[in-house]
Short mmCIF file of C-alpha atoms and ligand atoms in Angstrom, two decimals:
data_model
loop_
_atom_site.label_atom_id
_atom_site.label_comp_id
_atom_site.label_asym_id
_atom_site.label_seq_id
_atom_site.Cartn_x
_atom_site.Cartn_y
_atom_site.Cartn_z
CA MET A 1 21.59 -2.66 -28.30
CA SER A 2 22.17 -5.84 -30.36
CA GLN A 3 19.21 -7.97 -31.36
CA GLN A 4 20.28 -10.67 -28.93
CA SER A 5 20.46 -8.32 -25.96
CA GLN A 6 17.15 -6.75 -27.04
CA GLU A 7 15.57 -10.21 -26.87
CA GLN A 8 17.13 -10.97 -23.52
CA TYR A 9 15.96 -7.61 -22.20
CA GLN A 10 12.39 -8.36 -23.26
CA PHE A 11 12.64 -11.84 -21.81
CA ILE A 12 13.69 -10.43 -18.43
CA GLU A 13 10.98 -7.76 -18.55
CA SER A 14 8.31 -10.40 -19.24
CA ILE A 15 9.45 -12.53 -16.31
CA LEU A 16 9.39 -9.54 -13.99
CA ARG A 17 5.90 -8.53 -15.18
CA GLN A 18 4.64 -12.08 -14.73
CA ASN A 19 5.77 -12.08 -11.11
CA LEU A 20 5.70 -8.47 -9.92
CA GLY A 21 3.05 -6.81 -12.09
CA GLU A 22 3.81 -3.41 -13.61
CA ILE A 23 7.49 -2.72 -13.21
CA GLY A 24 8.26 0.44 -15.15
CA THR A 25 11.60 0.50 -16.89
CA ILE A 26 14.62 -1.59 -16.09
CA GLU A 27 17.13 0.75 -14.48
CA ASP A 28 20.12 -1.52 -14.49
CA PHE A 29 21.03 -5.12 -15.20
CA GLN A 30 24.10 -7.30 -15.05
CA PHE A 31 24.56 -10.84 -16.37
CA PHE A 32 26.10 -13.71 -14.41
CA TYR A 33 27.53 -16.81 -15.99
CA GLY A 34 28.43 -18.49 -12.71
CA GLY A 35 26.88 -21.92 -12.97
CA ASN A 36 27.67 -24.46 -15.61
CA PHE A 37 24.33 -24.44 -17.37
CA ASN A 38 22.16 -21.67 -15.92
CA LEU A 39 22.14 -18.06 -16.96
CA ALA A 40 21.42 -15.37 -14.44
CA VAL A 41 20.86 -11.66 -14.22
CA ARG A 42 20.80 -9.11 -11.46
CA VAL A 43 18.19 -6.54 -12.38
CA LYS A 44 17.07 -3.26 -10.89
CA VAL A 45 13.59 -1.75 -11.31
CA ALA A 46 11.68 0.86 -9.31
CA GLN A 47 10.37 -1.78 -6.82
CA GLY A 48 13.81 -3.06 -5.98
CA GLU A 49 16.60 -5.33 -7.12
CA TYR A 50 16.03 -8.95 -8.18
CA PHE A 51 18.07 -11.97 -9.18
CA ILE A 52 16.71 -14.17 -11.97
CA LYS A 53 18.14 -17.54 -13.06
CA TRP A 54 16.96 -19.53 -16.05
CA ASN A 55 17.99 -22.58 -18.02
CA GLN A 56 17.53 -23.63 -21.60
CA GLY A 57 14.50 -25.84 -20.99
CA ASP A 58 16.44 -28.91 -19.88
CA HIS A 59 16.73 -30.12 -16.27
CA GLN A 60 12.99 -30.00 -15.83
CA GLY A 61 11.84 -29.21 -12.34
CA LEU A 62 15.23 -27.95 -11.20
CA PHE A 63 14.04 -24.49 -10.25
CA GLN A 64 10.83 -25.75 -8.61
CA ALA A 65 13.06 -27.91 -6.41
CA GLU A 66 15.46 -25.03 -5.76
CA ALA A 67 12.54 -22.76 -4.78
CA LYS A 68 11.26 -25.42 -2.36
CA ASN A 69 14.77 -25.86 -0.92
CA LEU A 70 15.08 -22.11 -0.33
CA GLY A 71 11.63 -22.04 1.28
CA LEU A 72 12.55 -24.94 3.54
CA ILE A 73 15.71 -23.26 4.83
CA ALA A 74 13.86 -19.95 5.24
CA SER A 75 11.15 -21.69 7.29
CA THR A 76 13.71 -22.67 9.94
CA GLY A 77 14.61 -19.01 10.63
CA THR A 78 18.20 -20.07 11.24
CA ILE A 79 20.37 -19.00 8.30
CA PRO A 80 19.31 -16.35 5.77
CA VAL A 81 18.54 -17.24 2.16
CA PRO A 82 17.05 -15.01 -0.57
CA GLN A 83 13.28 -14.88 -0.64
CA VAL A 84 11.71 -16.58 -3.66
CA LEU A 85 9.35 -14.35 -5.65
CA GLY A 86 8.41 -16.70 -8.42
CA VAL A 87 9.21 -19.81 -10.37
CA GLY A 88 7.80 -20.66 -13.77
CA GLN A 89 8.28 -20.92 -17.48
CA MET A 90 8.81 -18.30 -20.19
CA ASP A 91 9.58 -18.99 -23.86
CA GLU A 92 10.14 -22.67 -22.98
CA LYS A 93 12.76 -21.77 -20.43
CA GLU A 94 12.33 -22.43 -16.72
CA TYR A 95 13.17 -19.56 -14.40
CA LEU A 96 13.47 -18.61 -10.76
CA VAL A 97 13.06 -15.03 -9.50
CA MET A 98 14.37 -14.15 -6.08
CA GLU A 99 15.35 -11.26 -3.96
CA CYS A 100 18.79 -9.95 -4.85
CA ILE A 101 21.38 -10.12 -2.13
CA PRO A 102 23.17 -6.77 -2.00
CA THR A 103 26.69 -7.57 -0.91
CA ALA A 104 28.76 -5.67 1.62
CA GLU A 105 32.08 -6.08 3.39
CA LYS A 106 32.34 -9.14 5.63
CA LYS A 107 31.84 -8.27 9.28
CA GLU A 108 34.59 -9.36 11.62
CA ASN A 109 32.40 -12.11 13.07
CA TYR A 110 31.23 -13.35 9.63
CA TRP A 111 32.76 -16.81 10.01
CA SER A 112 31.80 -17.46 13.63
CA ASP A 113 28.26 -16.20 12.99
CA PHE A 114 28.10 -18.53 9.95
CA GLY A 115 29.27 -21.49 12.07
CA ILE A 116 26.64 -20.81 14.73
CA LYS A 117 23.83 -20.40 12.18
CA LEU A 118 24.77 -23.58 10.34
CA ALA A 119 24.76 -25.47 13.66
CA GLN A 120 21.24 -24.10 14.25
CA LEU A 121 20.11 -25.23 10.80
CA HIS A 122 21.54 -28.68 11.55
CA GLN A 123 19.49 -28.87 14.72
CA THR A 124 16.37 -28.98 12.55
CA ASN A 125 15.42 -32.59 11.96
CA ALA A 126 12.63 -34.65 10.44
CA HIS A 127 10.57 -37.33 12.18
CA GLN A 128 10.72 -39.43 8.99
CA GLY A 129 14.51 -39.67 9.41
CA HIS A 130 16.87 -39.04 6.50
CA GLY A 131 15.61 -37.98 3.07
CA LEU A 132 13.14 -35.43 1.76
CA ASP A 133 9.62 -35.40 0.32
CA TYR A 134 10.94 -34.79 -3.19
CA ASP A 135 14.05 -35.47 -5.27
CA ASN A 136 16.16 -32.49 -6.26
CA PHE A 137 19.43 -31.67 -7.98
CA ILE A 138 23.03 -31.05 -7.02
CA GLY A 139 24.43 -28.86 -9.78
CA ALA A 140 22.88 -30.48 -12.86
CA ALA A 141 22.94 -33.98 -11.34
CA LYS A 142 19.84 -35.65 -10.00
CA GLN A 143 19.82 -36.13 -6.23
CA VAL A 144 17.48 -38.83 -4.88
CA ASN A 145 16.07 -38.45 -1.37
CA HIS A 146 14.12 -41.59 -0.43
CA TRP A 147 13.29 -41.51 3.26
CA ASP A 148 15.26 -43.89 5.45
CA LYS A 149 15.19 -44.05 9.26
CA ASN A 150 18.86 -44.97 9.21
CA GLY A 151 21.23 -42.18 8.16
CA VAL A 152 24.09 -44.48 7.24
CA SER A 153 22.01 -46.62 4.93
CA PHE A 154 20.49 -43.43 3.46
CA PHE A 155 24.02 -42.21 2.70
CA ILE A 156 25.00 -45.53 1.11
CA GLN A 157 21.85 -45.98 -0.99
CA ASN A 158 20.82 -42.44 -1.94
CA ARG A 159 24.19 -40.76 -2.06
CA LEU A 160 26.97 -43.21 -3.01
CA LYS A 161 25.13 -46.10 -4.69
CA PHE A 162 22.88 -43.92 -6.86
CA GLN A 163 25.88 -41.99 -8.24
CA VAL A 164 28.03 -45.13 -8.59
CA ASP A 165 25.24 -46.94 -10.45
CA THR A 166 24.73 -43.91 -12.71
CA ALA A 167 28.47 -43.77 -13.46
CA SER A 168 28.52 -47.50 -14.10
CA TYR A 169 25.55 -47.28 -16.47
CA HIS A 170 27.30 -44.55 -18.48
CA ARG A 171 30.59 -46.52 -18.38
CA LYS A 172 32.39 -43.81 -16.46
CA ILE A 173 33.74 -46.31 -13.94
CA ASP A 174 35.01 -49.83 -14.53
CA GLY A 175 34.10 -53.11 -12.83
CA ALA A 176 36.98 -52.89 -10.36
CA THR A 177 35.87 -49.49 -9.04
CA ASN A 178 32.31 -50.74 -8.82
CA GLU A 179 33.44 -53.77 -6.80
CA ALA A 180 35.52 -51.59 -4.52
CA PHE A 181 32.41 -49.52 -3.78
CA GLU A 182 30.44 -52.69 -3.03
CA LYS A 183 33.08 -53.69 -0.47
CA LEU A 184 33.06 -50.21 0.99
CA TYR A 185 29.26 -50.27 1.51
CA ASP A 186 29.76 -53.27 3.84
CA LYS A 187 32.37 -51.42 5.84
CA ILE A 188 30.69 -48.02 6.11
CA PRO A 189 28.35 -48.86 9.04
CA SER A 190 31.42 -49.54 11.19
CA ILE A 191 33.02 -46.20 10.21
CA ILE A 192 30.21 -43.61 10.11
CA PRO A 193 28.21 -42.80 13.26
CA ASN A 194 24.46 -42.98 12.69
CA GLU A 195 23.49 -39.54 14.00
CA GLN A 196 20.01 -38.07 14.00
CA SER A 197 19.02 -36.41 10.73
CA ALA A 198 19.84 -32.74 10.21
CA LEU A 199 18.53 -30.30 7.62
CA LEU A 200 21.47 -29.66 5.27
CA HIS A 201 22.11 -27.02 2.62
CA GLY A 202 23.52 -29.89 0.60
CA ASP A 203 25.92 -28.05 -1.73
CA LEU A 204 27.92 -26.00 0.71
CA TRP A 205 31.03 -24.84 -1.12
CA SER A 206 32.29 -21.27 -0.70
CA GLY A 207 30.65 -20.05 -3.96
CA ASN A 208 27.23 -20.67 -2.41
CA ALA A 209 27.93 -18.63 0.72
CA MET A 210 27.43 -14.93 0.05
CA VAL A 211 28.01 -11.83 2.18
CA ASN A 212 24.72 -9.96 2.64
CA GLN A 213 24.02 -6.27 3.33
CA HIS A 214 24.65 -6.84 7.05
CA GLY A 215 28.10 -8.25 6.32
CA LEU A 216 26.86 -11.70 7.38
CA VAL A 217 26.16 -14.94 5.57
CA SER A 218 23.31 -15.64 3.15
CA LEU A 219 23.24 -19.01 1.43
CA VAL A 220 22.24 -19.56 -2.20
CA ASP A 221 21.72 -22.56 -4.50
CA PRO A 222 20.75 -25.21 -1.93
CA SER A 223 20.35 -28.95 -2.62
CA CYS A 224 18.59 -29.64 0.69
CA TYR A 225 17.87 -32.91 2.41
CA TYR A 226 17.73 -34.25 5.94
CA GLY A 227 20.95 -36.18 6.33
CA LEU A 228 24.17 -36.66 8.24
CA ARG A 229 25.51 -33.26 9.25
CA GLU A 230 29.08 -34.57 9.08
CA ALA A 231 28.57 -34.91 5.32
CA GLU A 232 27.92 -31.15 5.11
CA ILE A 233 30.97 -30.18 7.17
CA ALA A 234 33.11 -32.57 5.10
CA PHE A 235 31.73 -30.93 1.93
CA THR A 236 32.99 -27.49 3.04
CA THR A 237 36.55 -28.86 3.06
CA MET A 238 36.42 -30.14 -0.55
CA PHE A 239 37.36 -26.88 -2.23
CA GLY A 240 38.25 -24.94 0.92
CA GLY A 241 37.66 -21.24 1.56
CA PHE A 242 36.08 -21.61 5.00
CA GLU A 243 38.00 -20.07 7.89
CA LYS A 244 38.89 -21.82 11.11
CA GLU A 245 36.54 -19.55 13.12
CA PHE A 246 33.66 -21.14 11.20
CA TYR A 247 34.61 -24.67 12.31
CA GLU A 248 35.35 -23.58 15.88
CA ALA A 249 32.01 -21.81 16.30
CA TYR A 250 30.13 -24.73 14.73
CA HIS A 251 31.86 -27.24 17.00
CA GLU A 252 31.20 -25.12 20.08
CA SER A 253 27.48 -24.86 19.24
CA PHE A 254 26.99 -28.45 18.12
CA PRO A 255 30.03 -30.62 18.87
CA ILE A 256 31.25 -32.89 16.11
CA LEU A 257 31.90 -36.48 17.14
CA LYS A 258 35.43 -37.80 17.62
CA GLY A 259 37.24 -39.24 14.60
CA PHE A 260 35.53 -36.90 12.11
CA HIS A 261 38.74 -36.05 10.27
CA GLU A 262 39.26 -39.68 9.30
CA ARG A 263 35.71 -39.81 7.91
CA ILE A 264 35.96 -36.68 5.72
CA PRO A 265 37.26 -38.45 2.56
CA LEU A 266 34.52 -41.04 2.87
CA TYR A 267 31.76 -38.40 2.89
CA ASN A 268 33.42 -36.56 0.02
CA LEU A 269 33.14 -39.61 -2.21
CA TYR A 270 29.62 -38.32 -2.80
CA PRO A 271 30.50 -34.91 -4.34
CA LEU A 272 33.44 -36.55 -6.12
CA MET A 273 31.17 -39.12 -7.77
CA VAL A 274 28.76 -36.31 -8.70
CA HIS A 275 31.75 -34.64 -10.38
CA VAL A 276 32.62 -37.87 -12.20
CA ASN A 277 29.06 -38.01 -13.52
CA LEU A 278 28.90 -34.35 -14.49
CA PHE A 279 32.42 -33.58 -15.64
CA GLY A 280 34.07 -36.91 -16.37
CA GLU A 281 36.83 -39.27 -15.43
CA GLY A 282 39.33 -36.62 -14.31
CA TYR A 283 37.96 -37.07 -10.78
CA LEU A 284 38.43 -40.86 -10.75
CA PRO A 285 42.02 -41.00 -9.43
CA ALA A 286 40.85 -39.10 -6.33
CA VAL A 287 37.93 -41.52 -5.93
CA ASN A 288 40.15 -44.60 -6.26
CA LYS A 289 42.70 -43.22 -3.83
CA ILE A 290 39.99 -42.82 -1.18
CA LEU A 291 38.57 -46.28 -1.89
CA ASP A 292 42.07 -47.79 -1.45
CA SER A 293 42.63 -45.95 1.80
CA TYR A 294 39.49 -47.45 3.41
CA LEU A 295 39.79 -50.93 1.93
CA ASN A 296 43.47 -51.66 2.52
P1 ADP B 1 24.04 -21.85 -10.43
O1 ADP B 1 22.90 -22.65 -9.88
O2 ADP B 1 23.94 -21.59 -11.88
O3 ADP B 1 25.38 -22.36 -9.98
P2 ADP B 1 24.02 -19.88 -8.28
O4 ADP B 1 22.68 -19.88 -7.62
O5 ADP B 1 25.11 -20.61 -7.57
O6 ADP B 1 23.89 -20.39 -9.79
O7 ADP B 1 24.44 -18.39 -8.55
C1 ADP B 1 25.64 -18.04 -9.21
C2 ADP B 1 26.25 -16.81 -8.53
O8 ADP B 1 25.32 -15.73 -8.61
C3 ADP B 1 26.49 -17.02 -7.03
O9 ADP B 1 27.75 -17.56 -6.75
C4 ADP B 1 26.35 -15.60 -6.52
O10 ADP B 1 27.55 -14.89 -6.70
C5 ADP B 1 25.31 -15.00 -7.41
N1 ADP B 1 23.94 -15.06 -6.80
C6 ADP B 1 23.15 -16.14 -6.63
N2 ADP B 1 21.99 -15.84 -6.06
C7 ADP B 1 22.02 -14.50 -5.85
C8 ADP B 1 21.09 -13.56 -5.29
N3 ADP B 1 19.89 -13.93 -4.84
N4 ADP B 1 21.46 -12.27 -5.25
C9 ADP B 1 22.68 -11.86 -5.72
N5 ADP B 1 23.59 -12.69 -6.25
C10 ADP B 1 23.27 -13.99 -6.33
#
């Protein structure tokens, strides 16, 4: 074993000991380099199999927020998520230990079951309205969640404006794009229906929907908040990969309001602006095209 893997091995062992007590020897482990800044490992010991993620000491509080998000979804009993076993710090790195999801073949009703369970999650709401008790992250980007009774103004202020202002501050968008957003904010209340708040996963692309040992969905990597459920359904269409049975079952359980398809690009300005902030200007043409389509 190279010195580097020896160190990583010891690092993983120490995290497991800190959270599970005496663990015996590591029987198997496999690295994941899925995310853009986290490292992860799937590790097997006598007690069972675990999934550990850690970062390099930046993005402080990210895993505490992720652990709370997972706990929040779990508390609804609607859609499965891995159980959190520990969150903490080791060698100046923050980590999250959770139950490992053993994957299996998708059951035939995977997508319809997923649609029904997501509709159930979305029927969980908060008396405070839209927001959350703490800020969290979407990918590596900060996500602010200041409570607002009005879902549309929450979406404008906490989702679009925060990302647009961040991009403006870092000179990733020019004055014209900024002005176009300002005009859009005035128009949005006449386009988006102000529905009751719904508990959202918040980062629902296909990579965060796993197939568990029952052949059914388990969600990972949530960026939860109580918000407009249409924003979540729109999000699933950004990169695709969700089957039509998913949308049909969702709609049957919790009907989506008329005109949703015309609103999808508007909701997706949020993940697109997050991408502008995280990965750069390559996403700007898509942003400007959407702005034009609503303003002209
Ligand atoms: P990041 O926050 O770095 O994007 P994710 O939480 O999305 O990391 O995890 C990256 C990949 O690792 C996922 O797409 C999934 O394949 C796998 N994964 C995540 N959580 C688990 C888990 N609890 N058990 C097994 N595999 C997992």
